[in-house]
Amino acid sequence: MEHKMNPMAKKVLLVEGNDERDLCYLLINKKLGLKCIIGKYDKTFIEDDDTIHIMTINKVDNKNHITSFIKTSNYNNIEKLAIVVDAESNAQKRFNIFNDIIKCEYNQNKNIYYDDYKGLFITSKTDDKTSGYLEHLVEKIILENDKDLYNDCVNNFFHCADNYINQGSNKAHLLKAKILAFISVRCKKRNTVGGLFQKCSHYLDSNVLYDLIDFLNNMFK
């Protein structure tokens, strides 16, 4: 755990999954003009003030993951730390998970919380239990730019979504499956959210991304 979670730069962004990681990587690189490293990084700790280490913490609800991160050898070398998570069904509960590293009061009327050089961005409304914020954000951007293609690929959606829909009765996979169907039509080489934003770089200019970009800018610039 130590080797996997150890931060390797003075600025760190924690996200929940690979799609969030890939999107934030592009935003930081293209919109903020800063350098990023991702995942495991086996080289020497980077002293560069313009490099951000983006790390995924899967199963972020597990307090043990946060505790392990805090105990890593390089944790005290972090100068700026930002966290992007879904609110899911209880924003207060999600906020409390990070109480050890984000020392500020929860404000239910805001999604962004700052304490000195640390920040938490809770990304979705608490009344939506069917999908994460990222899917809603991506769908809005797709509809802004490729509404006709998005609607026309519904038939492909039924074909390529089977692996996601047929996971019991969980409806949380439905929107993700629909987006993946669109990506399979729009993006031939890399069927991921990150691949979509790489191919359609103008998507990064969407106003839908403003709050997230503003948060990252405040934290790392």
XYZ file of N, CA and C in Angstrom:
663
model
N 0.832 -1.207 0.000
C 0.000 0.000 0.000
C 0.862 1.250 0.000
N 1.930 1.209 0.760
C 2.828 2.356 0.852
C 3.368 2.741 -0.520
N 3.852 1.721 -1.247
C 4.452 2.003 -2.556
C 3.393 2.502 -3.533
N 2.203 1.915 -3.484
C 1.156 2.267 -4.430
C 0.641 3.681 -4.211
N 0.490 4.079 -2.947
C -0.186 5.327 -2.642
C 0.766 6.506 -2.420
N 2.047 6.278 -2.392
C 2.994 7.314 -1.997
C 3.005 8.472 -2.997
N 2.676 9.703 -2.570
C 2.718 10.847 -3.490
C 4.150 11.198 -3.852
N 4.344 11.606 -5.108
C 5.704 11.837 -5.602
C 5.911 13.255 -6.102
N 5.026 14.180 -5.736
C 5.190 15.584 -6.107
C 4.635 16.454 -4.980
N 4.992 17.737 -4.996
C 4.555 18.655 -3.945
C 3.085 19.030 -4.079
N 2.532 18.840 -5.271
C 1.116 19.105 -5.510
C 0.440 17.803 -5.907
N -0.659 17.478 -5.230
C -1.308 16.184 -5.431
C -2.808 16.373 -5.634
N -3.353 15.634 -6.583
C -4.795 15.586 -6.815
C -5.259 14.146 -6.630
N -6.199 13.933 -5.718
C -6.799 12.622 -5.508
C -8.140 12.559 -6.225
N -8.338 11.505 -7.009
C -9.612 11.299 -7.700
C -10.046 9.854 -7.473
N -11.289 9.550 -7.848
C -11.839 8.237 -7.529
C -11.540 7.155 -8.569
N -11.424 7.527 -9.831
C -11.251 6.500 -10.853
C -10.445 6.991 -12.037
N -10.234 6.090 -13.008
C -9.398 6.408 -14.164
C -10.017 7.461 -15.077
N -11.342 7.467 -15.209
C -11.982 8.471 -16.060
C -11.781 9.868 -15.488
N -11.965 10.014 -14.176
C -11.720 11.304 -13.533
C -10.255 11.698 -13.663
N -9.386 10.721 -13.489
C -7.945 10.977 -13.631
C -7.605 11.494 -15.019
N -8.126 10.832 -16.061
C -7.797 11.216 -17.431
C -8.337 12.589 -17.787
N -9.558 12.895 -17.337
C -10.134 14.202 -17.629
C -9.364 15.307 -16.905
N -9.084 15.117 -15.629
C -8.345 16.130 -14.871
C -6.939 16.309 -15.421
N -6.335 15.227 -15.898
C -5.011 15.321 -16.511
C -5.052 16.283 -17.701
N -6.063 16.126 -18.556
C -6.177 16.989 -19.731
C -6.463 18.435 -19.332
N -7.326 18.626 -18.345
C -7.657 19.977 -17.910
C -6.442 20.685 -17.321
N -5.695 19.993 -16.494
C -4.511 20.595 -15.872
C -3.450 20.894 -16.919
N -3.288 19.970 -17.854
C -2.265 20.134 -18.886
C -2.645 21.187 -19.913
N -3.884 21.131 -20.401
C -4.304 22.007 -21.502
C -4.814 23.361 -21.024
N -5.533 23.392 -19.899
C -6.145 24.627 -19.429
C -5.270 25.390 -18.440
N -4.526 24.655 -17.622
C -3.678 25.315 -16.642
C -2.227 25.405 -17.104
N -1.859 24.605 -18.107
C -0.495 24.626 -18.618
C 0.536 24.062 -17.658
N 0.094 23.137 -16.791
C 0.996 22.528 -15.817
C 1.289 21.082 -16.203
N 2.327 20.519 -15.609
C 2.726 19.149 -15.896
C 2.065 18.188 -14.913
N 1.813 16.967 -15.386
C 1.193 15.950 -14.534
C 1.946 14.641 -14.631
N 1.929 13.909 -13.538
C 2.294 12.489 -13.559
C 1.094 11.745 -12.994
N 0.932 10.491 -13.397
C -0.241 9.739 -12.958
C 0.174 8.372 -12.443
N -0.701 7.803 -11.609
C -0.506 6.441 -11.135
C 0.737 6.271 -10.291
N 1.286 5.059 -10.324
C 2.531 4.791 -9.618
C 3.661 5.566 -10.280
N 4.551 6.064 -9.471
C 5.684 6.805 -10.012
C 6.907 6.389 -9.213
N 7.790 5.612 -9.853
C 8.878 4.950 -9.136
C 10.160 5.763 -9.079
N 10.136 6.978 -9.619
C 11.356 7.779 -9.662
C 11.459 8.651 -8.413
N 12.447 9.506 -8.405
C 12.684 10.370 -7.266
C 11.573 11.398 -7.106
N 11.318 11.786 -5.870
C 10.318 12.804 -5.579
C 10.611 14.064 -6.395
N 9.553 14.624 -7.025
C 9.711 15.762 -7.920
C 9.585 17.058 -7.126
N 10.592 17.906 -7.199
C 10.580 19.171 -6.467
C 9.993 20.319 -7.289
N 9.664 20.048 -8.541
C 9.126 21.062 -9.433
C 7.806 21.622 -8.897
N 7.672 22.942 -8.840
C 6.450 23.566 -8.335
C 5.288 23.493 -9.315
N 5.566 23.126 -10.567
C 4.520 23.099 -11.592
C 4.114 21.688 -11.989
N 4.418 20.699 -11.171
C 4.047 19.321 -11.460
C 3.015 18.836 -10.456
N 1.947 18.219 -10.961
C 0.898 17.663 -10.108
C 0.888 16.151 -10.253
N 0.858 15.456 -9.146
C 0.716 13.994 -9.166
C -0.764 13.669 -8.984
N -1.382 13.108 -10.020
C -2.783 12.705 -9.952
C -2.841 11.240 -9.536
N -3.530 10.977 -8.438
C -3.594 9.626 -7.890
C -5.051 9.186 -7.758
N -5.317 7.945 -8.100
C -6.659 7.394 -7.926
C -6.730 6.642 -6.604
N -7.827 6.884 -5.885
C -8.087 6.109 -4.670
C -9.389 5.379 -4.890
N -9.307 4.142 -5.335
C -10.507 3.349 -5.530
C -11.104 2.985 -4.178
N -12.412 2.753 -4.170
C -13.127 2.472 -2.925
C -12.829 3.567 -1.907
N -13.019 4.806 -2.346
C -12.618 5.948 -1.538
C -13.425 6.051 -0.245
N -14.549 5.316 -0.164
C -15.316 5.319 1.086
C -14.570 4.615 2.214
N -13.631 3.762 1.831
C -12.902 2.995 2.830
C -11.915 3.894 3.562
N -12.180 4.113 4.836
C -11.335 4.999 5.634
C -9.888 4.520 5.670
N -9.690 3.219 5.531
C -8.333 2.683 5.567
C -7.476 3.214 4.427
N -8.100 3.476 3.267
C -7.354 4.014 2.134
C -6.833 5.410 2.448
N -7.663 6.225 3.093
C -7.254 7.577 3.457
C -6.184 7.531 4.532
N -6.378 6.669 5.521
C -5.395 6.536 6.598
C -4.041 6.103 6.047
N -4.048 5.156 5.119
C -2.800 4.686 4.517
C -2.115 5.788 3.730
N -2.920 6.594 3.037
C -2.357 7.701 2.269
C -1.670 8.704 3.190
N -2.309 9.026 4.305
C -1.749 9.987 5.252
C -0.431 9.472 5.847
N -0.312 8.169 5.977
C 0.873 7.576 6.606
C 2.031 7.331 5.640
N 1.845 7.623 4.361
C 2.933 7.402 3.402
C 4.106 8.317 3.700
N 5.276 7.893 3.288
C 6.505 8.607 3.658
C 6.570 10.012 3.076
N 5.924 10.236 1.946
C 6.004 11.550 1.299
C 4.819 12.456 1.602
N 3.877 11.998 2.424
C 2.680 12.804 2.675
C 3.031 14.195 3.215
N 3.982 14.273 4.111
C 4.349 15.561 4.714
C 5.084 16.477 3.737
N 5.493 15.937 2.598
C 6.150 16.758 1.572
C 5.145 17.468 0.669
N 3.868 17.112 0.783
C 2.835 17.729 -0.044
C 2.610 19.169 0.412
N 2.619 20.073 -0.546
C 2.356 21.482 -0.243
C 0.928 21.890 -0.610
N 0.367 21.255 -1.625
C -1.011 21.518 -2.012
C -1.692 20.182 -2.330
N -2.892 20.013 -1.779
C -3.628 18.768 -1.960
C -5.071 19.079 -2.331
N -5.526 18.537 -3.459
C -6.912 18.699 -3.892
C -7.553 17.326 -4.044
N -8.847 17.247 -3.738
C -9.588 15.990 -3.821
C -10.881 16.231 -4.595
N -11.166 15.369 -5.556
C -12.403 15.451 -6.334
C -13.166 14.145 -6.149
N -14.379 14.245 -5.569
C -15.186 13.049 -5.327
C -16.648 13.312 -5.648
N -17.397 12.231 -5.853
C -18.846 12.317 -5.991
C -19.482 12.464 -4.617
N -20.567 13.215 -4.556
C -21.330 13.304 -3.315
C -22.107 12.019 -3.074
N -22.503 11.351 -4.158
C -23.346 10.167 -4.099
C -24.622 10.478 -3.315
N -25.027 9.646 -2.361
C -26.321 9.841 -1.710
C -26.253 10.711 -0.459
N -25.037 11.042 -0.002
C -24.918 11.802 1.236
C -23.648 12.640 1.209
N -23.789 13.920 0.879
C -22.623 14.793 0.763
C -21.919 14.971 2.102
N -22.689 15.050 3.188
C -22.091 15.190 4.516
C -21.200 13.989 4.840
N -21.684 12.800 4.527
C -20.907 11.586 4.779
C -19.633 11.574 3.938
N -19.759 11.969 2.695
C -18.579 12.003 1.816
C -17.554 13.000 2.335
N -18.042 14.136 2.807
C -17.155 15.147 3.368
C -16.405 14.598 4.582
N -17.116 13.878 5.440
C -16.519 13.378 6.679
C -15.411 12.368 6.450
N -15.461 11.676 5.306
C -14.419 10.697 4.996
C -13.050 11.348 4.983
N -13.008 12.612 4.548
C -11.739 13.298 4.374
C -11.422 14.252 5.524
N -12.093 14.049 6.644
C -11.934 14.960 7.767
C -10.498 15.004 8.287
N -9.759 13.908 8.127
C -8.378 13.863 8.609
C -7.459 14.790 7.820
N -7.791 15.047 6.568
C -6.871 15.829 5.743
C -7.463 17.143 5.253
N -8.774 17.306 5.353
C -9.415 18.580 5.001
C -10.059 19.133 6.266
N -9.422 20.106 6.878
C -9.882 20.620 8.174
C -10.720 21.883 7.981
N -11.935 21.743 7.484
C -12.824 22.885 7.376
C -14.260 22.410 7.531
N -15.148 23.304 7.852
C -16.530 22.928 8.119
C -17.282 22.609 6.830
N -18.188 21.663 6.933
C -19.023 21.298 5.792
C -20.107 22.352 5.577
N -20.272 22.791 4.355
C -21.308 23.760 3.996
C -22.190 23.118 2.943
N -23.421 22.785 3.312
C -24.288 22.042 2.396
C -24.715 22.847 1.180
N -24.502 24.156 1.202
C -24.892 24.995 0.069
C -23.787 25.159 -0.965
N -22.612 24.592 -0.680
C -21.492 24.726 -1.611
C -20.880 23.365 -1.892
N -20.267 23.252 -3.062
C -19.593 22.002 -3.426
C -18.088 22.074 -3.258
N -17.558 23.257 -3.004
C -16.112 23.434 -2.946
C -15.717 23.914 -1.556
N -14.695 23.293 -1.003
C -14.251 23.617 0.338
C -12.734 23.828 0.329
N -12.299 24.929 0.915
C -10.879 25.235 0.964
C -10.428 25.399 2.408
N -9.241 24.938 2.698
C -8.602 25.204 3.973
C -7.121 25.410 3.705
N -6.689 26.656 3.726
C -5.301 26.974 3.387
C -4.962 26.414 2.016
N -4.080 25.440 1.966
C -3.636 24.921 0.672
C -4.216 23.546 0.364
N -5.332 23.216 1.012
C -6.000 21.958 0.731
C -7.424 22.260 0.280
N -7.966 21.434 -0.596
C -9.308 21.695 -1.101
C -10.055 20.425 -1.445
N -11.370 20.452 -1.249
C -12.227 19.320 -1.562
C -13.338 19.792 -2.491
N -13.520 19.078 -3.593
C -14.557 19.403 -4.570
C -15.534 18.236 -4.606
N -16.743 18.432 -4.052
C -17.786 17.411 -4.090
C -18.637 17.672 -5.323
N -18.718 16.690 -6.198
C -19.089 16.977 -7.573
C -20.542 16.767 -7.963
N -21.370 16.164 -7.134
C -22.728 15.910 -7.609
C -23.764 16.165 -6.532
N -24.995 16.344 -6.963
C -26.094 16.525 -6.031
C -26.394 15.217 -5.307
N -26.891 15.343 -4.103
C -27.093 14.158 -3.276
C -28.352 13.377 -3.631
N -29.240 13.947 -4.457
C -30.488 13.255 -4.757
C -30.390 12.358 -5.988
N -29.203 12.235 -6.548
C -29.021 11.406 -7.734
C -28.265 10.141 -7.349
N -28.972 9.024 -7.319
C -28.362 7.768 -6.888
C -28.128 6.818 -8.061
N -28.379 7.274 -9.293
C -28.317 6.357 -10.432
C -27.010 6.432 -11.207
N -26.187 7.467 -10.969
C -24.917 7.556 -11.678
C -24.054 8.616 -11.023
N -22.781 8.590 -11.368
C -21.870 9.575 -10.818
C -21.935 10.894 -11.572
N -21.320 11.898 -11.001
C -21.318 13.230 -11.588
C -20.610 13.247 -12.930
N -19.534 12.493 -13.056
C -18.754 12.531 -14.289
C -19.620 12.193 -15.495
N -20.472 11.190 -15.352
C -21.325 10.801 -16.473
C -22.281 11.926 -16.867
N -22.861 12.595 -15.895
C -23.762 13.702 -16.192
C -23.008 14.843 -16.862
N -21.823 15.116 -16.379
C -21.004 16.180 -16.953
C -20.654 15.858 -18.408
N -20.213 14.636 -18.653
C -19.825 14.232 -20.005
C -21.031 14.257 -20.936
N -22.185 13.792 -20.471
C -23.369 13.794 -21.329
C -23.758 15.214 -21.724
N -23.701 16.161 -20.783
C -24.025 17.549 -21.105
C -23.108 18.088 -22.185
N -21.830 17.775 -22.082
C -20.859 18.267 -23.063
C -21.092 17.613 -24.420
N -21.394 16.328 -24.429
C -21.698 15.638 -25.690
C -22.916 16.269 -26.358
N -23.966 16.533 -25.594
C -25.186 17.111 -26.157
C -24.956 18.522 -26.677
N -24.029 19.242 -26.079
C -23.667 20.573 -26.578
C -23.028 20.496 -27.961
N -22.236 19.444 -28.171
C -21.388 19.398 -29.357
C -21.835 18.385 -30.416
N -22.437 17.281 -29.994
C -22.736 16.187 -30.922
C -24.096 15.564 -30.628
N -25.099 16.399 -30.481
C -26.420 15.908 -30.079
C -26.983 14.901 -31.076
N -26.881 15.196 -32.371
C -27.443 14.295 -33.379
C -26.766 12.934 -33.355
N -25.438 12.956 -33.295
C -24.709 11.691 -33.274
C -25.019 10.914 -32.003
N -25.120 11.632 -30.899
C -25.428 10.977 -29.617
C -26.772 10.265 -29.695
N -27.774 10.928 -30.260
C -29.100 10.314 -30.366
C -29.120 9.195 -31.401
N -28.344 9.358 -32.482
C -28.359 8.369 -33.558
C -27.659 7.076 -33.174
N -26.831 7.111 -32.131
C -26.069 5.900 -31.792
C -26.786 5.050 -30.754
N -28.075 5.312 -30.521
C -28.817 4.538 -29.525
C -28.802 3.048 -29.859
N -28.925 2.709 -31.139
C -28.917 1.293 -31.508
C -27.591 0.635 -31.143
N -26.494 1.349 -31.385
C -25.190 0.817 -30.987
C -25.098 0.678 -29.471
N -25.765 1.556 -28.787
C -25.760 1.515 -27.322
C -26.241 0.165 -26.806
N -27.320 -0.355 -27.382
C -27.849 -1.626 -26.900
C -26.857 -2.767 -27.130
N -26.060 -2.645 -28.174
C -25.088 -3.693 -28.472
C -23.887 -3.641 -27.536
N -23.337 -2.455 -27.332
C -22.080 -2.381 -26.586
C -22.280 -2.199 -25.095
N -23.537 -2.004 -24.653
C -23.782 -1.737 -23.243
C -24.077 -2.987 -22.424
N -24.178 -4.148 -23.081
C -24.608 -5.349 -22.376
C -23.768 -5.644 -21.142
N -22.462 -5.482 -21.258
C -21.580 -5.809 -20.140
C -21.839 -4.949 -18.916
N -22.386 -3.757 -19.131
C -22.631 -2.849 -18.026
C -24.051 -2.945 -17.493
N -25.007 -3.135 -18.389
C -26.408 -3.194 -17.965
C -26.692 -4.490 -17.220
N -26.070 -5.573 -17.650
C -26.388 -6.886 -17.093
C -25.645 -7.188 -15.799
N -25.394 -6.178 -15.012
C -24.787 -6.384 -13.692
C -25.894 -6.268 -12.643
N -26.763 -7.273 -12.629
C -27.891 -7.256 -11.712
C -28.889 -6.195 -12.116
N -29.557 -5.627 -11.130
C -30.578 -4.621 -11.400
C -30.076 -3.210 -11.137
N -28.775 -3.057 -11.016
C -28.186 -1.754 -10.690
C -28.291 -0.810 -11.879
N -29.080 0.244 -11.739
C -29.273 1.200 -12.819
C -28.128 2.193 -12.943
N -27.192 2.146 -12.009
C -26.096 3.110 -12.017
C -25.214 2.966 -13.245
N -25.278 1.818 -13.903
C -24.423 1.587 -15.064
C -25.051 2.086 -16.362
N -26.321 2.473 -16.332
C -27.040 2.773 -17.562
C -26.469 3.978 -18.294
N -26.267 5.093 -17.614
C -25.764 6.291 -18.278
C -24.330 6.094 -18.747
N -23.539 5.409 -17.941
C -22.164 5.128 -18.351
C -22.153 4.293 -19.630
N -23.044 3.315 -19.700
C -23.129 2.475 -20.890
C -23.521 3.293 -22.113
N -24.443 4.228 -21.938
C -24.880 5.060 -23.054
C -23.744 5.934 -23.558
N -22.976 6.478 -22.629
C -21.824 7.310 -23.011
C -20.768 6.476 -23.720
N -20.534 5.261 -23.227
C -19.564 4.383 -23.885
C -20.018 4.019 -25.288
N -21.327 3.883 -25.478
C -21.842 3.610 -26.816
C -21.538 4.773 -27.748
N -21.745 5.982 -27.266
C -21.428 7.160 -28.060
C -19.936 7.205 -28.374
N -19.113 6.938 -27.379
C -17.664 6.968 -27.572
C -17.245 5.936 -28.617
N -17.909 4.785 -28.622
C -17.551 3.741 -29.583
C -17.786 4.192 -31.015
N -18.714 5.134 -31.203
C -18.989 5.678 -32.537
C -18.079 6.865 -32.834
N -17.879 7.712 -31.849
C -17.154 8.977 -32.038
C -15.644 8.798 -31.997
N -15.193 7.820 -31.234
C -13.773 7.683 -30.934
C -13.345 6.249 -31.244
N -12.686 6.046 -32.362
C -12.431 4.695 -32.847
C -11.260 4.003 -32.150
N -10.288 4.767 -31.661
C -9.057 4.151 -31.175
C -9.063 3.860 -29.678
N -9.613 4.772 -28.888
C -9.541 4.619 -27.430
C -10.910 4.867 -26.837
N -11.592 3.791 -26.460
C -12.976 3.904 -26.013
C -13.072 4.189 -24.511
N -12.570 5.340 -24.119
C -12.660 5.787 -22.735
C -13.047 7.256 -22.732
N -13.444 7.761 -21.568
C -13.755 9.183 -21.444
C -12.527 10.023 -21.763
N -11.371 9.594 -21.273
C -10.139 10.317 -21.578
C -9.848 10.346 -23.067
N -10.093 9.214 -23.729
C -9.892 9.152 -25.171
C -10.833 10.064 -25.922
N -12.087 10.177 -25.444
C -13.058 11.069 -26.072
C -12.586 12.520 -26.000
N -12.129 12.952 -24.838
C -11.696 14.334 -24.682
C -10.381 14.609 -25.404
N -9.575 13.571 -25.609
C -8.363 13.748 -26.413
C -8.729 13.960 -27.872
N -9.669 13.164 -28.370
C -10.066 13.291 -29.770
C -10.854 14.562 -30.010
N -11.745 14.886 -29.090
C -12.592 16.074 -29.216
C -12.084 17.134 -28.242
N -10.950 17.706 -28.545
C -10.310 18.639 -27.610
C -11.164 19.874 -27.357
N -12.056 20.212 -28.309
C -12.926 21.375 -28.099
C -13.931 21.136 -26.968
N -14.147 19.885 -26.596
C -15.006 19.593 -25.451
C -14.475 20.264 -24.181
N -13.157 20.424 -24.107
C -12.548 21.013 -22.919
C -12.914 22.480 -22.746
N -13.466 23.098 -23.803
C -13.863 24.510 -23.734
C -15.278 24.703 -23.203
N -15.970 23.619 -22.896
C -17.364 23.712 -22.465
C -17.483 24.443 -21.128
N -18.510 25.269 -21.011
C -18.795 25.950 -19.750
C -19.180 24.974 -18.640
N -19.576 23.782 -19.019
C -19.922 22.757 -18.032
C -18.726 22.448 -17.117
N -17.528 22.638 -17.646
C -16.311 22.328 -16.903
C -15.812 23.493 -16.062
N -16.522 24.609 -16.098
C -15.998 25.826 -15.477
C -15.682 25.637 -13.992
N -16.625 25.102 -13.222
C -16.422 24.978 -11.775
C -15.219 24.100 -11.455
N -15.087 23.001 -12.173
C -13.966 22.097 -11.931
C -12.640 22.751 -12.313
N -12.605 23.426 -13.466
C -11.384 24.109 -13.890
C -11.024 25.214 -12.906
N -12.033 25.950 -12.449
C -11.791 27.024 -11.492
C -11.220 26.473 -10.188
N -11.739 25.342 -9.743
C -11.224 24.699 -8.532
C -9.762 24.301 -8.716
N -9.459 23.631 -9.821
C -8.086 23.195 -10.080
C -7.141 24.392 -10.215
N -7.631 25.445 -10.846
C -6.823 26.659 -11.014
C -6.511 27.291 -9.649
N -7.520 27.383 -8.791
C -7.308 27.952 -7.457
C -6.352 27.127 -6.618
N -6.385 25.822 -6.834
C -5.539 24.949 -6.030
C -4.092 24.905 -6.491
N -3.879 24.918 -7.805
C -2.549 24.581 -8.309
C -1.799 25.685 -9.017
N -2.484 26.750 -9.431
C -1.764 27.821 -10.152
C -1.033 28.738 -9.171
